Tab-separated table of C-alpha atoms and ligand atoms in Angstrom:
chain	number	residue	atom	x	y	z
A	1110	MET	CA	2.603	5.431	53.707
A	1111	ASN	CA	4.842	2.558	52.697
A	1112	ILE	CA	7.606	3.328	55.231
A	1113	ARG	CA	7.474	1.232	58.428
A	1114	LYS	CA	9.779	1.329	61.439
A	1115	LEU	CA	11.608	-1.919	62.072
A	1116	SER	CA	9.712	-4.356	64.297
A	1117	ASP	CA	9.128	-8.112	64.329
A	1118	ALA	CA	5.741	-7.560	62.703
A	1119	ALA	CA	7.178	-5.319	59.961
A	1120	ILE	CA	9.937	-7.871	59.252
A	1121	ALA	CA	7.367	-10.676	59.085
A	1122	ASP	CA	5.271	-8.697	56.568
A	1123	ALA	CA	8.371	-7.821	54.533
A	1124	ALA	CA	9.404	-11.486	54.458
A	1125	GLN	CA	5.932	-12.446	53.222
A	1126	LEU	CA	6.060	-9.808	50.458
A	1127	LEU	CA	9.514	-11.025	49.371
A	1128	ARG	CA	8.380	-14.658	49.303
A	1129	SER	CA	5.499	-13.688	47.041
A	1130	GLY	CA	7.849	-12.045	44.548
A	1131	ARG	CA	7.454	-8.398	45.608
A	1132	LEU	CA	10.208	-5.847	46.273
A	1133	VAL	CA	11.088	-4.508	49.736
A	1134	ALA	CA	13.668	-1.834	50.605
A	1135	PHE	CA	15.624	-2.627	53.753
A	1136	PRO	CA	18.514	-1.122	55.729
A	1137	THR	CA	22.006	-2.587	55.778
A	1138	GLU	CA	25.042	-1.110	57.525
A	1139	THR	CA	26.276	0.306	54.190
A	1140	VAL	CA	23.271	1.681	52.294
A	1141	TYR	CA	19.588	0.785	51.859
A	1142	GLY	CA	19.028	-2.158	49.521
A	1143	LEU	CA	16.153	-2.816	47.123
A	1144	GLY	CA	15.530	-6.490	47.856
A	1145	ALA	CA	13.914	-9.271	45.858
A	1146	ASP	CA	13.878	-13.080	45.991
A	1147	ALA	CA	17.172	-13.857	44.206
A	1148	THR	CA	15.755	-17.148	42.906
A	1149	ASN	CA	12.721	-15.522	41.232
A	1150	ASP	CA	13.446	-14.295	37.670
A	1151	LYS	CA	10.445	-11.965	37.567
A	1152	ALA	CA	11.128	-10.417	40.952
A	1153	VAL	CA	14.739	-9.771	39.898
A	1154	ALA	CA	13.596	-8.254	36.595
A	1155	ASP	CA	11.389	-5.938	38.641
A	1156	ILE	CA	14.476	-4.559	40.402
A	1157	PHE	CA	15.864	-3.383	37.057
A	1158	ALA	CA	12.492	-1.962	36.043
A	1159	VAL	CA	12.034	-0.005	39.288
A	1160	LYS	CA	15.633	1.306	39.298
A	1161	GLY	CA	15.358	2.281	35.645
A	1162	ARG	CA	18.718	0.629	34.949
A	1163	PRO	CA	19.692	0.844	31.284
A	1164	GLN	CA	21.940	-2.212	31.685
A	1165	PHE	CA	21.692	-5.506	33.518
A	1166	ASN	CA	24.566	-5.008	35.941
A	1167	PRO	CA	25.026	-8.063	38.128
A	1168	LEU	CA	23.459	-7.800	41.594
A	1169	ILE	CA	24.735	-8.673	45.060
A	1170	VAL	CA	23.016	-11.605	46.769
A	1171	HIS	CA	22.509	-11.116	50.508
A	1172	ILE	CA	22.683	-14.165	52.750
A	1173	ASP	CA	22.288	-14.847	56.466
A	1174	GLU	CA	24.729	-17.712	56.943
A	1175	VAL	CA	27.822	-19.218	55.364
A	1176	ALA	CA	26.038	-22.526	54.727
A	1177	LEU	CA	23.677	-20.715	52.343
A	1178	ALA	CA	26.602	-19.052	50.529
A	1179	GLN	CA	28.098	-22.513	50.022
A	1180	ARG	CA	24.911	-23.774	48.363
A	1181	LEU	CA	24.769	-20.824	45.959
A	1182	ALA	CA	28.446	-20.512	44.981
A	1183	VAL	CA	31.571	-22.656	44.796
A	1184	TRP	CA	33.347	-21.924	48.070
A	1185	ASN	CA	37.145	-21.694	48.155
A	1186	GLU	CA	40.074	-21.049	50.498
A	1187	GLU	CA	40.061	-17.279	49.978
A	1188	ALA	CA	36.336	-17.174	50.718
A	1189	GLU	CA	36.904	-19.109	53.935
A	1190	LYS	CA	39.589	-16.670	55.096
A	1191	LEU	CA	37.745	-13.508	54.112
A	1192	ALA	CA	34.366	-14.643	55.467
A	1193	ASN	CA	35.998	-15.579	58.785
A	1194	ALA	CA	37.611	-12.169	59.029
A	1195	PHE	CA	34.913	-9.839	57.662
A	1196	TRP	CA	31.463	-11.493	57.722
A	1197	PRO	CA	29.007	-10.363	58.706
A	1198	GLY	CA	30.108	-7.014	57.328
A	1199	PRO	CA	30.596	-4.680	54.360
A	1200	LEU	CA	32.543	-7.083	52.133
A	1201	THR	CA	31.093	-8.684	48.994
A	1202	LEU	CA	32.758	-11.824	47.613
A	1203	VAL	CA	32.522	-12.723	43.913
A	1204	LEU	CA	32.697	-16.509	43.489
A	1205	PRO	CA	31.883	-19.023	40.739
A	1206	ARG	CA	28.185	-19.918	40.641
A	1207	HIS	CA	27.448	-23.355	42.036
A	1208	PRO	CA	26.308	-25.620	39.160
A	1209	ASP	CA	23.045	-26.225	41.050
A	1210	SER	CA	22.658	-22.633	42.178
A	1211	PRO	CA	18.961	-21.713	42.334
A	1212	VAL	CA	19.828	-18.031	41.893
A	1213	SER	CA	18.296	-16.349	38.824
A	1214	LEU	CA	20.696	-15.987	35.879
A	1215	LEU	CA	19.584	-12.374	35.672
A	1216	VAL	CA	21.286	-11.760	39.048
A	1217	SER	CA	24.616	-12.796	37.469
A	1218	ALA	CA	23.734	-10.804	34.335
A	1219	GLY	CA	24.179	-14.058	32.446
A	1220	GLY	CA	27.699	-14.641	33.801
A	1221	ASP	CA	29.190	-17.564	35.689
A	1222	THR	CA	29.860	-15.778	38.970
A	1223	LEU	CA	27.827	-14.604	41.943
A	1224	ALA	CA	28.490	-11.736	44.324
A	1225	LEU	CA	27.630	-12.664	47.942
A	1226	ARG	CA	27.432	-10.587	51.075
A	1227	MET	CA	26.369	-11.218	54.674
A	1228	PRO	CA	25.299	-7.828	56.045
A	1229	ALA	CA	26.351	-6.789	59.554
A	1230	ASN	CA	22.972	-5.140	60.232
A	1231	PRO	CA	21.178	-7.784	62.378
A	1232	HIS	CA	17.735	-6.687	61.101
A	1233	ALA	CA	18.826	-7.291	57.516
A	1234	ARG	CA	19.946	-10.791	58.480
A	1235	ALA	CA	16.720	-11.366	60.443
A	1236	LEU	CA	14.757	-10.437	57.301
A	1237	ILE	CA	16.702	-12.946	55.173
A	1238	THR	CA	16.229	-15.663	57.802
A	1239	LYS	CA	12.510	-14.942	58.120
A	1240	ALA	CA	12.023	-14.921	54.336
A	1241	GLY	CA	14.057	-18.134	54.012
A	1242	ILE	CA	15.484	-17.035	50.663
A	1243	PRO	CA	18.633	-15.247	49.477
A	1244	LEU	CA	17.903	-11.605	48.602
A	1245	ALA	CA	19.233	-9.889	45.495
A	1246	ALA	CA	19.616	-6.230	46.431
A	1247	PRO	CA	21.278	-3.318	44.696
A	1248	SER	CA	21.320	0.076	46.393
A	1249	ALA	CA	17.729	1.367	46.547
A	1250	ASN	CA	18.203	4.420	44.298
A	1251	ARG	CA	17.244	5.151	40.721
A	1252	SER	CA	19.972	4.367	38.214
A	1253	GLY	CA	22.702	7.005	38.136
A	1254	ARG	CA	21.735	8.563	41.491
A	1255	VAL	CA	23.575	8.328	44.798
A	1256	SER	CA	22.868	5.473	47.172
A	1257	PRO	CA	20.287	6.054	49.933
A	1258	THR	CA	21.402	5.957	53.564
A	1259	GLN	CA	18.031	6.776	55.139
A	1260	ALA	CA	14.543	5.379	54.563
A	1261	ILE	CA	13.298	8.809	53.476
A	1262	HIS	CA	15.897	8.846	50.645
A	1263	VAL	CA	14.404	5.614	49.352
A	1264	LYS	CA	10.941	7.115	49.560
A	1265	GLU	CA	12.122	10.142	47.552
A	1266	GLU	CA	13.816	7.975	44.924
A	1267	LEU	CA	11.375	5.125	44.488
A	1268	GLY	CA	8.227	6.603	45.986
A	1269	ASP	CA	5.249	4.336	45.651
A	1270	ASP	CA	6.827	1.930	43.174
A	1271	ILE	CA	7.519	-0.522	45.994
A	1272	PRO	CA	5.057	-1.815	48.588
A	1273	LEU	CA	7.287	-1.501	51.672
A	1274	ILE	CA	10.347	0.379	52.930
A	1275	LEU	CA	11.714	-0.870	56.268
A	1276	ASP	CA	13.034	2.065	58.295
A	1277	GLY	CA	16.082	1.195	60.380
A	1278	GLY	CA	17.385	4.736	60.764
A	1279	ALA	CA	20.585	6.036	59.194
A	1280	CYS	CA	23.119	3.519	57.833
A	1281	THR	CA	26.277	3.391	59.929
A	1282	VAL	CA	28.810	2.841	57.120
A	1283	GLY	CA	27.112	4.876	54.422
A	1284	ILE	CA	29.193	3.764	51.457
A	1285	GLU	CA	28.667	0.577	49.524
A	1286	SER	CA	30.494	-2.634	50.388
A	1287	THR	CA	33.986	-3.483	49.206
A	1288	VAL	CA	33.684	-5.921	46.264
A	1289	MET	CA	36.381	-8.614	45.960
A	1290	ASP	CA	36.551	-11.002	43.041
A	1291	ILE	CA	38.021	-14.298	44.262
A	1292	SER	CA	36.600	-16.402	41.436
A	1293	GLY	CA	39.846	-16.479	39.444
A	1294	LYS	CA	43.515	-17.288	40.005
A	1295	ARG	CA	44.341	-13.912	41.558
A	1296	PRO	CA	42.192	-11.899	43.960
A	1297	VAL	CA	41.012	-8.620	42.442
A	1298	LEU	CA	39.469	-5.640	44.204
A	1299	LEU	CA	36.541	-4.499	42.042
A	1300	ARG	CA	35.091	-1.767	44.245
A	1301	PRO	CA	36.796	-0.024	47.148
A	1302	GLY	CA	34.817	0.266	50.369
A	1303	SER	CA	35.275	0.410	54.105
A	1304	VAL	CA	37.119	-2.922	54.187
A	1305	THR	CA	40.446	-1.759	52.757
A	1306	ARG	CA	42.885	-3.316	50.333
A	1307	GLU	CA	45.509	-3.489	53.108
A	1308	GLN	CA	43.126	-5.382	55.391
A	1309	LEU	CA	42.303	-7.799	52.586
A	1310	GLU	CA	45.976	-8.379	51.730
A	1311	GLU	CA	46.782	-9.051	55.355
A	1312	VAL	CA	44.081	-11.704	55.704
A	1313	LEU	CA	44.822	-13.319	52.321
A	1314	GLY	CA	48.588	-13.169	52.755
A	1315	GLU	CA	49.024	-12.038	49.144
A	1316	ALA	CA	48.865	-8.937	46.980
A	1317	VAL	CA	45.460	-7.747	45.761
A	1318	SER	CA	45.265	-5.943	42.422
A	1319	VAL	CA	42.716	-3.234	41.765
A	1320	VAL	CA	40.462	-3.137	38.734
A	1321	GLN	CA	37.505	-0.833	38.241
A	1322	VAL	CA	34.303	-2.611	37.337
A	1323	SER	CA	33.686	0.134	34.780
A	1324	ASP	CA	36.947	-0.832	33.004
A	1325	ILE	CA	35.924	-4.461	32.902
A	1326	LEU	CA	32.535	-3.611	31.473
A	1327	LYS	CA	34.183	-1.478	28.784
A	1328	SER	CA	36.322	-4.414	27.661
A	1329	PRO	CA	34.099	-7.406	28.373
A	1330	GLY	CA	36.799	-9.870	27.331
A	1331	MET	CA	38.660	-9.095	30.561
A	1332	LEU	CA	35.940	-10.602	32.657
A	1333	ALA	CA	36.176	-14.395	32.410
A	1334	SER	CA	32.567	-14.628	33.465
A	1335	HIS	CA	31.290	-12.382	30.677
A	1336	TYR	CA	28.565	-14.346	28.966
A	1337	ALA	CA	28.991	-14.657	25.240
A	1338	PRO	CA	27.097	-17.433	23.433
A	1339	SER	CA	29.309	-19.711	21.334
A	1340	LEU	CA	26.892	-19.409	18.410
A	1341	GLN	CA	26.786	-16.310	16.261
A	1342	VAL	CA	24.021	-13.926	17.353
A	1343	ARG	CA	22.063	-11.958	14.717
A	1344	LEU	CA	19.921	-9.037	15.811
A	1345	ASN	CA	16.652	-7.538	14.517
A	1346	ILE	CA	15.803	-10.593	12.460
A	1347	THR	CA	12.382	-10.889	10.846
A	1348	GLU	CA	13.236	-13.727	8.451
A	1349	PRO	CA	15.230	-16.498	10.162
A	1350	ARG	CA	17.310	-18.967	8.174
A	1351	ASP	CA	16.467	-22.696	8.141
A	1352	ASN	CA	18.983	-23.865	10.698
A	1353	GLU	CA	18.756	-20.949	13.056
A	1354	ALA	CA	17.286	-20.927	16.525
A	1355	MET	CA	14.986	-17.971	17.030
A	1356	LEU	CA	14.653	-15.842	20.116
A	1357	ALA	CA	11.210	-14.361	19.614
A	1358	PHE	CA	9.305	-11.499	21.200
A	1359	GLY	CA	5.614	-10.698	20.922
A	1360	PRO	CA	2.619	-12.389	19.325
A	1361	ARG	CA	3.746	-12.421	15.660
A	1362	VAL	CA	6.631	-14.843	15.245
A	1363	PRO	CA	7.996	-15.422	11.721
A	1364	SER	CA	8.178	-19.062	10.621
A	1365	GLY	CA	11.205	-20.903	9.271
A	1366	ALA	CA	13.479	-21.308	12.312
A	1367	ARG	CA	14.482	-24.749	13.607
A	1368	ALA	CA	13.597	-23.856	17.165
A	1369	VAL	CA	11.837	-20.936	18.814
A	1370	ILE	CA	11.792	-19.591	22.343
A	1371	ASN	CA	9.446	-16.663	22.855
A	1372	LEU	CA	10.608	-14.236	25.551
A	1373	SER	CA	7.062	-12.951	25.925
A	1374	GLU	CA	4.135	-13.813	23.694
A	1375	SER	CA	2.205	-10.829	25.024
A	1376	GLY	CA	5.140	-8.466	24.381
A	1377	ASP	CA	5.781	-7.798	28.089
A	1378	LEU	CA	9.345	-6.476	28.512
A	1379	ARG	CA	9.519	-7.431	32.188
A	1380	GLU	CA	8.655	-11.037	31.357
A	1381	ALA	CA	11.211	-10.911	28.529
A	1382	ALA	CA	13.972	-9.646	30.827
A	1383	ALA	CA	13.205	-12.382	33.328
A	1384	ARG	CA	13.632	-15.087	30.671
A	1385	LEU	CA	16.463	-13.576	28.617
A	1386	PHE	CA	19.607	-15.250	29.950
A	1387	ALA	CA	18.061	-18.674	30.443
A	1388	ALA	CA	16.643	-18.546	26.889
A	1389	LEU	CA	20.004	-17.585	25.352
A	1390	ARG	CA	21.671	-20.512	27.107
A	1391	GLU	CA	18.920	-22.865	25.977
A	1392	LEU	CA	19.349	-21.835	22.312
A	1393	ASP	CA	23.157	-21.852	22.362
A	1394	LYS	CA	23.453	-25.445	21.057
A	1395	PRO	CA	25.592	-26.886	18.244
A	1396	ASP	CA	22.359	-28.156	16.615
A	1397	TYR	CA	21.770	-24.646	15.273
A	1398	SER	CA	23.760	-22.421	12.910
A	1399	ALA	CA	23.101	-19.162	14.771
A	1400	ILE	CA	20.727	-17.435	17.161
A	1401	ALA	CA	18.372	-15.081	15.320
A	1402	ILE	CA	16.800	-12.451	17.538
A	1403	MET	CA	13.589	-10.631	16.722
A	1404	PRO	CA	13.464	-6.845	17.130
A	1405	ILE	CA	12.804	-5.769	20.721
A	1406	PRO	CA	11.516	-2.252	21.370
A	1407	SER	CA	14.154	0.056	22.898
A	1408	GLU	CA	11.994	1.439	25.679
A	1409	GLY	CA	11.928	0.767	29.430
A	1410	LEU	CA	13.521	-2.597	30.182
A	1411	GLY	CA	13.936	-3.081	26.427
A	1412	ILE	CA	16.976	-0.775	26.568
A	1413	ALA	CA	18.753	-3.090	29.017
A	1414	ILE	CA	17.693	-6.167	27.038
A	1415	ASN	CA	19.063	-4.685	23.794
A	1416	ASP	CA	22.279	-3.637	25.548
A	1417	ARG	CA	22.952	-7.231	26.589
A	1418	LEU	CA	21.956	-8.615	23.181
A	1419	GLU	CA	24.306	-6.171	21.429
A	1420	ARG	CA	27.148	-7.331	23.687
A	1421	ALA	CA	26.293	-10.960	22.942
A	1422	ALA	CA	26.281	-10.210	19.208
A	1423	ARG	CA	29.555	-8.239	19.219
A	1424	ARG	CA	31.863	-11.025	20.431
B	1439	TXA	O1	26.810	-2.194	50.183
B	1439	TXA	C1	26.356	-2.751	49.178
B	1439	TXA	O2	27.011	-3.561	48.531
B	1439	TXA	C2	24.903	-2.415	48.805
B	1439	TXA	C3	23.986	-2.975	49.887
B	1439	TXA	C4	22.524	-2.859	49.530
B	1439	TXA	O3	24.330	-4.301	50.176
B	1439	TXA	N1	24.580	-2.959	47.505
B	1439	TXA	C5	25.093	-2.431	46.352
B	1439	TXA	O4	24.637	-3.048	45.207
B	1439	TXA	O5	25.873	-1.507	46.343
B	1439	TXA	P1	24.820	-2.415	43.724
B	1439	TXA	O6	23.997	-3.270	42.811
B	1439	TXA	O7	24.471	-0.981	43.748
B	1439	TXA	O8	26.337	-2.669	43.415
B	1439	TXA	C6	26.762	-3.980	43.126
B	1439	TXA	C7	28.196	-3.988	42.697
B	1439	TXA	C8	28.370	-3.428	41.302
B	1439	TXA	O9	29.550	-2.691	41.219
B	1439	TXA	C9	28.433	-4.708	40.482
B	1439	TXA	O10	29.068	-4.505	39.256
B	1439	TXA	C10	29.188	-5.630	41.421
B	1439	TXA	O11	28.696	-5.318	42.697
B	1439	TXA	N2	28.891	-7.050	41.148
B	1439	TXA	C11	27.774	-7.723	41.450
B	1439	TXA	N3	27.836	-8.999	41.012
B	1439	TXA	C12	29.031	-9.140	40.432
B	1439	TXA	C13	29.689	-10.208	39.763
B	1439	TXA	N4	29.123	-11.411	39.640
B	1439	TXA	N5	30.914	-9.981	39.269
B	1439	TXA	C14	31.500	-8.765	39.402
B	1439	TXA	N6	30.926	-7.710	40.010
B	1439	TXA	C15	29.705	-7.885	40.515
B	1440	MG	MG1	24.419	1.166	43.461
């Protein structure tokens, strides 16, 4: 049985699993999260694999203190006000990534922002403190299913795919956190939650507009943080041109490119997902004429990888 009731010993074991790159489901006041070390590319890639997410949606990073948030993201006046008023609690703040942020690029889905939240549930914060790392954690359900509010829901959804589910009883809030984007000029409410627009406007002293994340994702240009390489991106390439940089996959890499980064020599999609965004950034240099990308199988995590590559190629 991989469900354990909350205790100091269970939290210590969970923290150890997280530090070694494994996934742990844990309770927050909103819904159960599927946690991983936010600084570990492979652990974060595992979240997408276990959830069966067809796309790399950006993930919320859970923190235990404001000082940690300030090391991961560029703090601003709105963040100060909102954190004072609502943290710890069910409010997620989207901020620019700190230039030295150790958080995996996969957490930001290749973008320039980070979503941060300090959960009100004291056991969730104790877990983060004990692990000593920020935790990337989406809701602990399979993609397209409703969020779990009890440990048994997590067990039903994810079964034995994760080594440990911490059982803290039923979540008190039960709907996901309010998501506020304060990375741009104007504050934007991306996802409604139990912290309301009126409460946010009162604390900020200004109007808050509402945009659905789904709308932003449909028209990527709207999101300033949307990652598009400056170089042209060519997909399904088996014969690269002389001046191209090649993003390779698998053991048989065609010759002819000026530079090559192999996402996974063994053809492991999880390894490829973990390296994807960092590799694209590395190859996006004026030294090359374009980024040529080898075919990647559209199965498992390959579907999410190809989704992001198609977006990068569309421009
Ligand atoms: O209550 C919650 O927020 C729960 C618990 C576990 O904390 N987590 C949760 O995570 O609901 P998830 O992955 O299911 O939803 C994350 C939401 C998505 O709507 C995502 O698009 C948005 O946050 N998000 C994350 N990072 C973002 C970013 N950098 N910019 C814009 N939106 C972001
Ligand atoms: Mg969710």
